Short mmCIF file of C-alpha atoms in Angstrom, two decimals:
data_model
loop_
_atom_site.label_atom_id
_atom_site.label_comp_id
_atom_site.label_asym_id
_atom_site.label_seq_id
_atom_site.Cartn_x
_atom_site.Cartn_y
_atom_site.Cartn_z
CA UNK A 1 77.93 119.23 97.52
CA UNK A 2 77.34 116.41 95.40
CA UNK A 3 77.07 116.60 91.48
CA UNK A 4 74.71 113.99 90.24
CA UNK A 5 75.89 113.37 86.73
CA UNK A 6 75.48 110.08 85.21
CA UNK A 7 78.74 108.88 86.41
CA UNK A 8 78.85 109.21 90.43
CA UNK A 9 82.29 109.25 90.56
CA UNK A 10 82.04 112.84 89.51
CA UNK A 11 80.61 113.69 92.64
CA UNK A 12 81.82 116.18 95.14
CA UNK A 13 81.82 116.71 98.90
CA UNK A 14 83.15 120.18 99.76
CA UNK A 15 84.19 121.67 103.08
CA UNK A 16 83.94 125.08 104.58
CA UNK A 17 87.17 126.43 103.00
CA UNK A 18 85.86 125.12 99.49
CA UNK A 19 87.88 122.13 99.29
CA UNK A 20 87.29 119.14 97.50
CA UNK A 21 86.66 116.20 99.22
CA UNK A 22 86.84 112.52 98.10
CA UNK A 23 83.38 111.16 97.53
CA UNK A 24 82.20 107.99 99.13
CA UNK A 25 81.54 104.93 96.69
CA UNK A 26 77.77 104.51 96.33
CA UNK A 27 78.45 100.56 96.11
CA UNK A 28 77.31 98.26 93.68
CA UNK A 29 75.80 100.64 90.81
CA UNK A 30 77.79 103.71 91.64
CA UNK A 31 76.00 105.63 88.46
CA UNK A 32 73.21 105.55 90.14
CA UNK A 33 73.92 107.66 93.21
CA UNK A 34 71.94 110.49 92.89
CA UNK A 35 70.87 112.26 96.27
CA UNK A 36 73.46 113.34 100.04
CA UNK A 37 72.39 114.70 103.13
CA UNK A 38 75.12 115.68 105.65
CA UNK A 39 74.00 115.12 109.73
CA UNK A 40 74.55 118.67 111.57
CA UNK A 41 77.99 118.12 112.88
CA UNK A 42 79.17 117.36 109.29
CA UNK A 43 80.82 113.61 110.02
CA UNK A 44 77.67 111.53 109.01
CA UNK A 45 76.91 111.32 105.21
CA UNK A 46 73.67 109.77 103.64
CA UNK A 47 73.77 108.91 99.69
CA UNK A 48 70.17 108.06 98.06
CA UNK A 49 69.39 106.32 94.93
CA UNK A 50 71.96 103.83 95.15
CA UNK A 51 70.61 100.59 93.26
CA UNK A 52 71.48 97.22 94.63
CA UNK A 53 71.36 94.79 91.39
CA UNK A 54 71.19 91.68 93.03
CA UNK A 55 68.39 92.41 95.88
CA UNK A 56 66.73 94.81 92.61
CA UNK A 57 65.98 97.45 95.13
CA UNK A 58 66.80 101.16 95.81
CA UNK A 59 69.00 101.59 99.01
CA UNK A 60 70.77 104.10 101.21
CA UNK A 61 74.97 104.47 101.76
CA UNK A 62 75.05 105.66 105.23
CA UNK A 63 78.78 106.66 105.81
CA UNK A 64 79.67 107.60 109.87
CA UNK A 65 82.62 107.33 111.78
CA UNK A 66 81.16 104.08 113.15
CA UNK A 67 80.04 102.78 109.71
CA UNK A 68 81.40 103.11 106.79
CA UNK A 69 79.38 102.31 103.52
CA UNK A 70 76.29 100.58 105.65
CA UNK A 71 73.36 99.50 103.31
CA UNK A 72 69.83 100.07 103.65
CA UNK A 73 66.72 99.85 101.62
CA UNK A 74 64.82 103.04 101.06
CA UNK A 75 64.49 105.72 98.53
CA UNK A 76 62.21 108.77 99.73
CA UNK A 77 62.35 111.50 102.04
CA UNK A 78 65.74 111.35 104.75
CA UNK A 79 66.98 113.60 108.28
CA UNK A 80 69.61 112.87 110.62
CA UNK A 81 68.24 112.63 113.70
CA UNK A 82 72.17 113.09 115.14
CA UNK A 83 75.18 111.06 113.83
CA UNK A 84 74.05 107.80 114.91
CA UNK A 85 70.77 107.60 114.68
CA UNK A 86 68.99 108.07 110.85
CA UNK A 87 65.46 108.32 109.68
CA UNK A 88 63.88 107.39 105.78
CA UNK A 89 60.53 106.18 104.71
CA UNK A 90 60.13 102.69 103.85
CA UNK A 91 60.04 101.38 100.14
CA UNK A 92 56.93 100.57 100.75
CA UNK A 93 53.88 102.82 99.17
CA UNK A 94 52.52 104.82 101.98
CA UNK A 95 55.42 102.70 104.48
CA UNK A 96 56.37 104.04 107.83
CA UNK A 97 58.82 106.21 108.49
CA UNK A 98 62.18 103.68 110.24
CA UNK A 99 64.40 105.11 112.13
CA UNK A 100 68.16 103.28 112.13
CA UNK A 101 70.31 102.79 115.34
CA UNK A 102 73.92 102.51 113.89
CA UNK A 103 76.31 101.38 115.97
CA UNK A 104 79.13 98.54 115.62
CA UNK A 105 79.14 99.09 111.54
CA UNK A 106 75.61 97.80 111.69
CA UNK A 107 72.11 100.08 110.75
CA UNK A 108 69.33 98.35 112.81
CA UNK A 109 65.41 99.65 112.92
CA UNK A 110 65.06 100.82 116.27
CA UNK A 111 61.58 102.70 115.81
CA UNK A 112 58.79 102.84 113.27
CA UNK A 113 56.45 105.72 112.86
CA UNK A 114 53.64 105.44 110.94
CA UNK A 115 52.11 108.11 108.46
CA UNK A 116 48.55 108.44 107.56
CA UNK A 117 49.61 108.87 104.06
CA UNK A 118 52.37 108.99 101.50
CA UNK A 119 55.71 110.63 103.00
CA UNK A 120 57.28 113.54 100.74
CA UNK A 121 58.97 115.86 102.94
CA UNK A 122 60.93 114.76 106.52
CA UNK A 123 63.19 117.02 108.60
CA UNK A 124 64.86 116.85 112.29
CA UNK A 125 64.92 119.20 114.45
CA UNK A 126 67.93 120.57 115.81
CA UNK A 127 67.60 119.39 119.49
CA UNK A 128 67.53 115.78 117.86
CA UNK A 129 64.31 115.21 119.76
CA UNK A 130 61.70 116.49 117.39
CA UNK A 131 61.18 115.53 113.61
CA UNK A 132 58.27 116.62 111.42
CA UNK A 133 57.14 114.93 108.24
CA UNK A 134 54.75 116.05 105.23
CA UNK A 135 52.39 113.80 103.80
CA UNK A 136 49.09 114.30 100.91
CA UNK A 137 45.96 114.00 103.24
CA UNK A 138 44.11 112.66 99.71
CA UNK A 139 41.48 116.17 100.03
CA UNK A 140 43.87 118.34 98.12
CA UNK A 141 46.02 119.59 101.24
CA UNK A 142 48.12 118.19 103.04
CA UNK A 143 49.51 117.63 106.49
CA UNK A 144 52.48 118.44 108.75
CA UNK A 145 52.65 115.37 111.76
CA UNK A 146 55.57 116.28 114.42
CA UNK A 147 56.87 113.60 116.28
CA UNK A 148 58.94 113.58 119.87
CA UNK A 149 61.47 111.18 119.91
CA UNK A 150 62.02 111.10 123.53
CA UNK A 151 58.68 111.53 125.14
CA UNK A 152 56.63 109.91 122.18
CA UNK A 153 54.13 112.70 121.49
CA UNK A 154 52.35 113.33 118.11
CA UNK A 155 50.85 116.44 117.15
CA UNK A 156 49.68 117.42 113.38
CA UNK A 157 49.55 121.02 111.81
CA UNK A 158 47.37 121.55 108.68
CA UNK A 159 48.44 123.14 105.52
CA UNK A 160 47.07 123.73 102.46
CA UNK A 161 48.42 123.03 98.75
CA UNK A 162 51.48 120.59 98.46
CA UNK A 163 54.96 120.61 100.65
CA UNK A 164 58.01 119.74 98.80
CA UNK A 165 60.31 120.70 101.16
CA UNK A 166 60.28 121.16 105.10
CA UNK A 167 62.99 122.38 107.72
CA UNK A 168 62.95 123.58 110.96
CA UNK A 169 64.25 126.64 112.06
CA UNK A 170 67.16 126.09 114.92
CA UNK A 171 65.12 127.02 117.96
CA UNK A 172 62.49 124.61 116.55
CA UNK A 173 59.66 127.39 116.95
CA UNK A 174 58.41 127.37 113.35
CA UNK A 175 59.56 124.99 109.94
CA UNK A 176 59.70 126.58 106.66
CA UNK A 177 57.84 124.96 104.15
CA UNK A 178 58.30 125.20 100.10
CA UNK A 179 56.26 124.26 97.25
CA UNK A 180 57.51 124.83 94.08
CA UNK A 181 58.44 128.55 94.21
CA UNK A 182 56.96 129.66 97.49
CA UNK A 183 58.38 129.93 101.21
CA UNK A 184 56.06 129.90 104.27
CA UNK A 185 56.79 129.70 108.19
CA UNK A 186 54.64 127.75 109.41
CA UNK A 187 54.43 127.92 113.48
CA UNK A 188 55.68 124.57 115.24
CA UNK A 189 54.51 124.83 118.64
CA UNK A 190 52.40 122.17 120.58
CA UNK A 191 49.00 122.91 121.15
CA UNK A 192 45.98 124.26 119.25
CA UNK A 193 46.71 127.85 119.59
CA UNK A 194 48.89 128.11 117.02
CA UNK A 195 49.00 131.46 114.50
CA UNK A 196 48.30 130.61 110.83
CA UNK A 197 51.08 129.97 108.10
CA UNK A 198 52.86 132.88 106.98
CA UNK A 199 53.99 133.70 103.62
CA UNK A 200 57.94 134.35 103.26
CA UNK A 201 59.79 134.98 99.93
CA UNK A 202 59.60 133.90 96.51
CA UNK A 203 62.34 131.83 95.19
CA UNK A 204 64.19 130.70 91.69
CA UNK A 205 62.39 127.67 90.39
CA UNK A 206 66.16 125.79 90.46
CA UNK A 207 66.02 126.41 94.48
CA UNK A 208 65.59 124.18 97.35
CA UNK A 209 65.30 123.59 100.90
CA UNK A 210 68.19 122.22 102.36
CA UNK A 211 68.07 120.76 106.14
CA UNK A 212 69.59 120.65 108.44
CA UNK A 213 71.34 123.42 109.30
CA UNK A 214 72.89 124.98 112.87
CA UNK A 215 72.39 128.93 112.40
CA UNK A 216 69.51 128.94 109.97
CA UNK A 217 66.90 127.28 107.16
CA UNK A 218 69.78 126.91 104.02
CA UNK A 219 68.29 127.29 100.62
CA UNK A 220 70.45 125.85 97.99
CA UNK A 221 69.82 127.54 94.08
CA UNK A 222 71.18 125.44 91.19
CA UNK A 223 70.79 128.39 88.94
CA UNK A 224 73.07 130.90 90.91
CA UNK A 225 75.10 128.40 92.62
CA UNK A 226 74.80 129.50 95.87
CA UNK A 227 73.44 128.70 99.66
CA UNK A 228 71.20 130.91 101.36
CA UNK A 229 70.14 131.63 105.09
CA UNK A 230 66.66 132.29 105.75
CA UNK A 231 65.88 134.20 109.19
CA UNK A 232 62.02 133.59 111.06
CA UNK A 233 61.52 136.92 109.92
CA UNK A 234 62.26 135.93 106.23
CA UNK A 235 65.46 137.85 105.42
CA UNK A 236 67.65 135.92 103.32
CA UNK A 237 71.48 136.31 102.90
CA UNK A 238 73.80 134.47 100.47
CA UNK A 239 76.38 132.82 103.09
CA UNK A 240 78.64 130.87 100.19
CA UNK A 241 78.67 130.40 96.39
CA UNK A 242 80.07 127.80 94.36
CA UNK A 243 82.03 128.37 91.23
CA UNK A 244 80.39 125.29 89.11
CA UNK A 245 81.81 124.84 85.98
CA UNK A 246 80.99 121.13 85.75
CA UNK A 247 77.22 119.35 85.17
CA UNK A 248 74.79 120.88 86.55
CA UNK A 249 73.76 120.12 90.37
CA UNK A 250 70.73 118.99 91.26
CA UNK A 251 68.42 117.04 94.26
CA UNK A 252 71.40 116.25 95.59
CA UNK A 253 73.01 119.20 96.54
CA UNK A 254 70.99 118.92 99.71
CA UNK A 255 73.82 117.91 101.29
CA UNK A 256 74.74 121.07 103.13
CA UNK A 257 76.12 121.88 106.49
CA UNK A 258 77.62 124.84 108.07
#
């Protein structure tokens, strides 16, 4: 986890036996750290909101075993493609989404995908092939693209109302998709055959999505402190809680693993 209070340093990683864990430095303004996302193994750490004050720009702490503290600009939506390889939208309004090679304590572009609209939800799929992004379509609804990394095809899945959150389910069938207080499964699959969304379970307004995850969709609630699994079928079960006695946790508690 990581507790965004107004002083990062407060911050918190913690590992599967509940241990603390020393936090990574978010750089030059570390009050301003204010979002993590663990990659699926657990050794790659992302921290959003950073703010650079001499470039005056929002950027990204990614922390692997190959680089440690690496800089890069961005602020929205984020997935771990594996432990080397990372994918954020661009600061731009309506940007693409980059991908980042890291390798030799460097984060280069490697790949740019472009979005037909504004980027608010992005989540890789647990075969580290396939990612799927949200974006407004402008008519109300919005859409679901799904991208291959390896073989380069593009396929979108309509939705209606807004996504907040996206993740994929492990076998990469179907992603779960929130807004606000609302779960659905939304089929995955290639082609145009594809059943309609499905409506799941209702959840606490404090909860959200957390991605990725190796046995399950995690759901993360702020107001009982504690991680969920959600099935395909929609069962949830509470898999760990966390005694918080400190500020309260917030967007970036995303950073969940297990």
């Amino acid at each position: 986890m990581i507790d965004p209070s107004t002083d990062y340093d407060d911050g918190y990683v913690v590992d599967k036996d509940g241990d603390a864990v020393d936090l990574p430095s978010c750089g030059e303004n570390p009050s301003s750290g204010k979002g993590g996302l663990l990659s699926r193994s657990g050794r790659s750490l992302a921290v959003s909101g950073c703010y650079d004050t001499r470039a005056q720009e929002y950027i990204v702490k990614l922390f692997t075993e190959d680089a440690w503290g690496v800089s890069i600009p961005g602020l929205g939506p984020m997935a771990w493609a594996d432990d080397s390889h990372f994918l954020t939208t661009s600061i731009e309004p309506d940007g693409p989404i980059l991908e980042y090679a890291i390798s030799g304590g460097r984060a280069l572009i490697s790949r740019s995908y472009k979005a037909p609209g504004r980027v608010d939800a992005l989540s890789a799929g647990a075969s580290e092939k396939m990612f799927a992004y949200a974006y407004a379509t402008g008519r109300g609804g919005y859409q679901i693209g799904v991208e291959n990394r390896e073989t380069g095809r593009h396929y979108e899945i309509p939705f209606k109302g807004r996504i907040d959150y996206l993740a994929w389910l492990p076998d990469e069938s179907a992603l779960v998709v929130q807004r606000a207080t609302e779960l659905y499964l939304v089929p995955a699959g290639e082609g145009t055959a594809r059943p309609p969304a499905r409506a799941l379970t209702k959840v606490d307004r404090s909860c959200i999505l957390v991605d990725p995850t190796r046995h399950g969709v995690g759901l993360w609630c702020e107001g009982k402190s504690d991680i969920t699994q959600i099935s395909a079928t929609g069962a949830t079960k509470v898999v760990a809680q966390i005694d918080s006695t400190g500020p309260s946790v917030g967007i970036a508690s995303d950073a969940v693993t297990w």
